[in-house]
PDB file of N, CA and C in Angstrom:
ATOM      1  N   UNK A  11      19.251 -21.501 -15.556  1.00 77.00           N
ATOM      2  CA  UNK A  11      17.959 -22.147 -15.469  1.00 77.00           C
ATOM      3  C   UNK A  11      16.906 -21.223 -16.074  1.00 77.00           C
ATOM      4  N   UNK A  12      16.229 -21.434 -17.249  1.00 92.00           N
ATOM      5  CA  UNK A  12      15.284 -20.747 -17.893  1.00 92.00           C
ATOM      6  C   UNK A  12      14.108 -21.213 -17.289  1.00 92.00           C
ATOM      7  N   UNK A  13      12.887 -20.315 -16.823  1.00 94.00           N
ATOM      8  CA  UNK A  13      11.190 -20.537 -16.042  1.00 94.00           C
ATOM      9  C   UNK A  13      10.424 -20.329 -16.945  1.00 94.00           C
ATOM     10  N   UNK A  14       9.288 -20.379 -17.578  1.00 95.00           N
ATOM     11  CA  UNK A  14       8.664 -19.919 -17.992  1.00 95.00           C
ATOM     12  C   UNK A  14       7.746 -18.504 -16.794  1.00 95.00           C
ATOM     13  N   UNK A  15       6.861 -17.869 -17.716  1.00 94.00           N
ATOM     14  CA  UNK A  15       6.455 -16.434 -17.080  1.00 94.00           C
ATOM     15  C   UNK A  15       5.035 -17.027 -15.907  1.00 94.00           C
ATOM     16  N   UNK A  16       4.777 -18.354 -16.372  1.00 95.00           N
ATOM     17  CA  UNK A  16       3.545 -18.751 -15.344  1.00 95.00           C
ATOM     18  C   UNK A  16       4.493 -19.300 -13.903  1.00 95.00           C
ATOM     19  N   UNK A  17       5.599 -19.982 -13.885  1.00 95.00           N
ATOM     20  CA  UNK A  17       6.359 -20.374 -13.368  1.00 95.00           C
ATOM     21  C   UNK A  17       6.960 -19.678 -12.518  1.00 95.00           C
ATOM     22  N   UNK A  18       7.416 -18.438 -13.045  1.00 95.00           N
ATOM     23  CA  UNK A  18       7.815 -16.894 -12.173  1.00 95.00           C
ATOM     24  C   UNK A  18       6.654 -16.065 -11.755  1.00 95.00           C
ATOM     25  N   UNK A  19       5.833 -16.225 -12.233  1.00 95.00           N
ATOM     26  CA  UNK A  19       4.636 -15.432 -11.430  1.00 95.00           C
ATOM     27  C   UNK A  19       4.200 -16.358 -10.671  1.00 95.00           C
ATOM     28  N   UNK A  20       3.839 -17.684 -10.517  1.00 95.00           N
ATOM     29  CA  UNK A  20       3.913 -18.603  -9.114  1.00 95.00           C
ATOM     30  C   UNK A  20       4.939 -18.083  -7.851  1.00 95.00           C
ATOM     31  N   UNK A  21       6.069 -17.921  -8.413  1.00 96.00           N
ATOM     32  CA  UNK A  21       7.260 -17.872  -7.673  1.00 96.00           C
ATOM     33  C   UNK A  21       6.762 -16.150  -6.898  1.00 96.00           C
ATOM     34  N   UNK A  22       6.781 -15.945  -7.401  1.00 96.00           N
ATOM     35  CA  UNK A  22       6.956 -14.206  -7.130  1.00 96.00           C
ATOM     36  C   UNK A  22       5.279 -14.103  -6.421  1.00 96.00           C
ATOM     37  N   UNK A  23       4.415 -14.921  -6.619  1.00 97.00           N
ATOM     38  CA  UNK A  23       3.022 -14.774  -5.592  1.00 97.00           C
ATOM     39  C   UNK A  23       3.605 -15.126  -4.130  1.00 97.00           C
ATOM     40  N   UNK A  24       4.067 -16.222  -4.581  1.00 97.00           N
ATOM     41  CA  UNK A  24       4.478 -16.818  -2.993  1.00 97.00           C
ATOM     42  C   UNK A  24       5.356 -16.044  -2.200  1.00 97.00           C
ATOM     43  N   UNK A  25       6.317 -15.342  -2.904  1.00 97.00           N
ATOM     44  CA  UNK A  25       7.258 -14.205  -2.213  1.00 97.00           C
ATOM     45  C   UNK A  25       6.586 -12.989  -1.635  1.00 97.00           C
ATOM     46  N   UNK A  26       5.669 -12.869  -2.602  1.00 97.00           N
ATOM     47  CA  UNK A  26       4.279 -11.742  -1.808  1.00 97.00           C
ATOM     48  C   UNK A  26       3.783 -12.216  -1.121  1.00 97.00           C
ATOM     49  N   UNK A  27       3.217 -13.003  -1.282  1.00 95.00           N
ATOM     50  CA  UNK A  27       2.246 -13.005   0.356  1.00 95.00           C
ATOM     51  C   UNK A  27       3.221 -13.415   1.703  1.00 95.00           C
ATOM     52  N   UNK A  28       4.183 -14.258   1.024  1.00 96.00           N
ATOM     53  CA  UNK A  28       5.415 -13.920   2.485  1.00 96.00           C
ATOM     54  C   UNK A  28       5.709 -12.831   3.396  1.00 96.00           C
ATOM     55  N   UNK A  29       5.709 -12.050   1.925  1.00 97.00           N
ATOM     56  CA  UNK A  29       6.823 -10.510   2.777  1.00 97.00           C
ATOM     57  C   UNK A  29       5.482  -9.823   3.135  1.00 97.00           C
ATOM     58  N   UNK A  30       4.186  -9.674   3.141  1.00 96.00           N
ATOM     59  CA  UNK A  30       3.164  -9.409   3.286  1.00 96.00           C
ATOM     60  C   UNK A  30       2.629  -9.732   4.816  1.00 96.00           C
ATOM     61  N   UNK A  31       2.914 -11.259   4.873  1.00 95.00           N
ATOM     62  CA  UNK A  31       2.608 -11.473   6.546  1.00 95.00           C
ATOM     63  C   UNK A  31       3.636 -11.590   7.223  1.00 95.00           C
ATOM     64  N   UNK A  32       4.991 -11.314   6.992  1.00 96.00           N
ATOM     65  CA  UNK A  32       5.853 -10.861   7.614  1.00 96.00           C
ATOM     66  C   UNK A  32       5.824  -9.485   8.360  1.00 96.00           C
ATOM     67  N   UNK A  33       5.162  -8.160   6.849  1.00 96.00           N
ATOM     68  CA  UNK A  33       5.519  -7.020   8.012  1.00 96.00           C
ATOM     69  C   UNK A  33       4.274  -7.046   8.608  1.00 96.00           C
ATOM     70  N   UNK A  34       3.126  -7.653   8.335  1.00 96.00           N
ATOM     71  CA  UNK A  34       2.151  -7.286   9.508  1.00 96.00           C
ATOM     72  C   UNK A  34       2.632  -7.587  10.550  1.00 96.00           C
ATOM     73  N   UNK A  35       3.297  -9.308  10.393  1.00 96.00           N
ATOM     74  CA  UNK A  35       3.616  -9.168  11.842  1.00 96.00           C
ATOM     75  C   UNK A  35       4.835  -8.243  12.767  1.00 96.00           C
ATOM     76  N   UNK A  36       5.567  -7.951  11.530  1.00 96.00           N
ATOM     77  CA  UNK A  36       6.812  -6.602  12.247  1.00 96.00           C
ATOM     78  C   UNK A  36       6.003  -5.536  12.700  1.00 96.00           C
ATOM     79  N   UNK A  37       4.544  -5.267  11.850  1.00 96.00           N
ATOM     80  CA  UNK A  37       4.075  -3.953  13.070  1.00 96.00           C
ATOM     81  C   UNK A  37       2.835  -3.939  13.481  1.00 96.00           C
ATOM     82  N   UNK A  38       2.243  -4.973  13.611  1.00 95.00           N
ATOM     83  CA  UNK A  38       1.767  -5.355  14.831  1.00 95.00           C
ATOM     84  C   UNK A  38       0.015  -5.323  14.372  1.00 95.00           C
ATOM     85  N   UNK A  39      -0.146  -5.399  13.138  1.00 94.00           N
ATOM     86  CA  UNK A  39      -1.000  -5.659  12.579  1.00 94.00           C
ATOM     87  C   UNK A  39      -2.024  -6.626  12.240  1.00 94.00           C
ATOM     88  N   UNK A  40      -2.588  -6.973  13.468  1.00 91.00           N
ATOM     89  CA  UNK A  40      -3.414  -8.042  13.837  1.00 91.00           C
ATOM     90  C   UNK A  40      -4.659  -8.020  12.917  1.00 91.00           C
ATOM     91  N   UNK A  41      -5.272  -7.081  12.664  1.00 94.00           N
ATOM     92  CA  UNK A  41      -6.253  -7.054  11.907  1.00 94.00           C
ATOM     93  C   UNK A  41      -6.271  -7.122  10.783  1.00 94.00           C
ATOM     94  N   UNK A  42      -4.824  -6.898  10.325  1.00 94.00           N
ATOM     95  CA  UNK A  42      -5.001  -6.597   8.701  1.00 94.00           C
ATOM     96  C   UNK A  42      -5.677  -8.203   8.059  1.00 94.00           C
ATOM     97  N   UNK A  43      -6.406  -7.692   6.981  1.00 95.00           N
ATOM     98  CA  UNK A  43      -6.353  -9.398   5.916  1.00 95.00           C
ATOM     99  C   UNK A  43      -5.422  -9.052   4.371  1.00 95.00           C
ATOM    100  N   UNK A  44      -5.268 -10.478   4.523  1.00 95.00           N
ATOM    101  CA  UNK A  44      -4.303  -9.766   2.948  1.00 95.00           C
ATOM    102  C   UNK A  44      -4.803 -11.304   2.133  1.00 95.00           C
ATOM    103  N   UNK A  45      -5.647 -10.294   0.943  1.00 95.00           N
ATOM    104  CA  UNK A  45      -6.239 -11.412   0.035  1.00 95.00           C
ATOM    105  C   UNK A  45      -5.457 -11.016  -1.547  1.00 95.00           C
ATOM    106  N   UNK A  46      -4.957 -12.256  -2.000  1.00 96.00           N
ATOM    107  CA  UNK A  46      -4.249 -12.374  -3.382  1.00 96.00           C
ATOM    108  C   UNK A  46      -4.769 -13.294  -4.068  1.00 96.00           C
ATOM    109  N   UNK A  47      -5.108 -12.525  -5.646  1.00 96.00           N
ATOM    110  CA  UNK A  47      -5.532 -12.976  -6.683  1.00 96.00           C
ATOM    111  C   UNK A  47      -4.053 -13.146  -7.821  1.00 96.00           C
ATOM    112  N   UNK A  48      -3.770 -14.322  -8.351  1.00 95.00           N
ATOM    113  CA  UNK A  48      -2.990 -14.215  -9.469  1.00 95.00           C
ATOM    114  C   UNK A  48      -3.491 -15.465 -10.143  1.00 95.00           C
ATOM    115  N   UNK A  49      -3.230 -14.554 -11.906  1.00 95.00           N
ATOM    116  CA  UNK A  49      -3.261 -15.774 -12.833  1.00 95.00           C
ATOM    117  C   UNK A  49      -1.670 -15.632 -13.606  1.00 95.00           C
ATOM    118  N   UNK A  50      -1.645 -17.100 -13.437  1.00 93.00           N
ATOM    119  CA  UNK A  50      -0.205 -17.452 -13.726  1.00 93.00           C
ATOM    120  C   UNK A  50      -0.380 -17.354 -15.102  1.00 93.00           C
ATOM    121  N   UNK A  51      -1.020 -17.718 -15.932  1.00 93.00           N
ATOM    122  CA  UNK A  51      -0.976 -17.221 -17.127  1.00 93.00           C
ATOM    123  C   UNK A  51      -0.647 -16.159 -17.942  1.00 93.00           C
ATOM    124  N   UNK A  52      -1.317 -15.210 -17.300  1.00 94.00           N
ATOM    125  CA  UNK A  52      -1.222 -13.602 -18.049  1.00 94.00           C
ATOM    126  C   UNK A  52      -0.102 -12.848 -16.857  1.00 94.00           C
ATOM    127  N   UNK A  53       0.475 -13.296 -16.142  1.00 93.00           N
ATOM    128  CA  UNK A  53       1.236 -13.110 -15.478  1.00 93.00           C
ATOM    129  C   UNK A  53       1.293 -11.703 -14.081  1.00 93.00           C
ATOM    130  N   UNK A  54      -0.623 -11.667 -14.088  1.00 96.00           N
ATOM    131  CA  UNK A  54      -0.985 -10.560 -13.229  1.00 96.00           C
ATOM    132  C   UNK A  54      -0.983 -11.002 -11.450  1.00 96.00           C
ATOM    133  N   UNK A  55      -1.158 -10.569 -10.253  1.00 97.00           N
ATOM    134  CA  UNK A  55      -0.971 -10.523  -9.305  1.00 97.00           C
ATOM    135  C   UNK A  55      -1.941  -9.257  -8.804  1.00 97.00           C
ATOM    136  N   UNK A  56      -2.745  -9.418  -8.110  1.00 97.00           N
ATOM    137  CA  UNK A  56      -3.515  -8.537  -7.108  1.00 97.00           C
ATOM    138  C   UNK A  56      -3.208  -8.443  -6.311  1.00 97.00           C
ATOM    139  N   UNK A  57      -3.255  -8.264  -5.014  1.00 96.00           N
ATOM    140  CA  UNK A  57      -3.209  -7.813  -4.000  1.00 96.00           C
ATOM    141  C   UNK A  57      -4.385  -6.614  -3.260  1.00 96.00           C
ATOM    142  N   UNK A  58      -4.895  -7.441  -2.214  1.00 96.00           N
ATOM    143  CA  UNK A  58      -6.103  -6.563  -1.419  1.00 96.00           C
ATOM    144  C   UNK A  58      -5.963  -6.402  -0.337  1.00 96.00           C
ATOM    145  N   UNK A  59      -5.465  -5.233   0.394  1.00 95.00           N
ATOM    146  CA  UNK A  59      -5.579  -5.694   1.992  1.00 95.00           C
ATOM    147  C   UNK A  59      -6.806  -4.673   2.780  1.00 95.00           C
ATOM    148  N   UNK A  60      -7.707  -5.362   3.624  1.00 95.00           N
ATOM    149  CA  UNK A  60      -8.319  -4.901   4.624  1.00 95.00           C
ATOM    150  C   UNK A  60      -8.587  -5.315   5.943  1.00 95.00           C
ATOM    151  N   UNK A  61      -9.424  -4.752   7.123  1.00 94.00           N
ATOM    152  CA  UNK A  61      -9.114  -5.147   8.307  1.00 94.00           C
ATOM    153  C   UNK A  61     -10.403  -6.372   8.231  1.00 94.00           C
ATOM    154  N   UNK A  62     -10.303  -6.582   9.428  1.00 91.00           N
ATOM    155  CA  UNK A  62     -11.540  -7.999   9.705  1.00 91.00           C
ATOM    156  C   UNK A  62     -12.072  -6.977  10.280  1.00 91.00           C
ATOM    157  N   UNK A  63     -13.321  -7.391   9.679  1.00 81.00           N
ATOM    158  CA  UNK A  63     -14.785  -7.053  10.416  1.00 81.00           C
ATOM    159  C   UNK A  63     -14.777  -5.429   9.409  1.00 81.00           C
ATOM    160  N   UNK A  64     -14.324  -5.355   8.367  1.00 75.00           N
ATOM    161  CA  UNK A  64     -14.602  -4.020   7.833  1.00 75.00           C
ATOM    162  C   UNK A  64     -14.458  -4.386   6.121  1.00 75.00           C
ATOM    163  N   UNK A  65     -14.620  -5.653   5.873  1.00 56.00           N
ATOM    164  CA  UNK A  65     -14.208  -5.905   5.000  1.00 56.00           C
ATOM    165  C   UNK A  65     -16.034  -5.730   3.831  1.00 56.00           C
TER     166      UNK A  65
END
């Protein structure tokens, strides 16, 4: 099955922010925020994390 690179960087955002609020919740990281920027186009992905109320 061939994707194109906007197609896999969709794919691969959604796998980030998964495994992202997964380990907060493995360690207990109530406060964290986790804000993601991607353009599927150019095939970039951000990622920001800070707490609430310090943001």
């Amino acid at each position: 099955m061939e994707i194109t690179i906007e197609r896999f960087t969709e794919l691969l955002d959604e796998k980030i922010f998964e495994l992202a609020k997964e380990m907060r919740d493995e360690y207990g990281l109530h406060n964290l925020v986790i804000n993601q920027d991607s353009n599927f186009v150019n095939g970039t992905i951000t990622v920001r994390l800070s707490e609430k109320g310090k943001e």
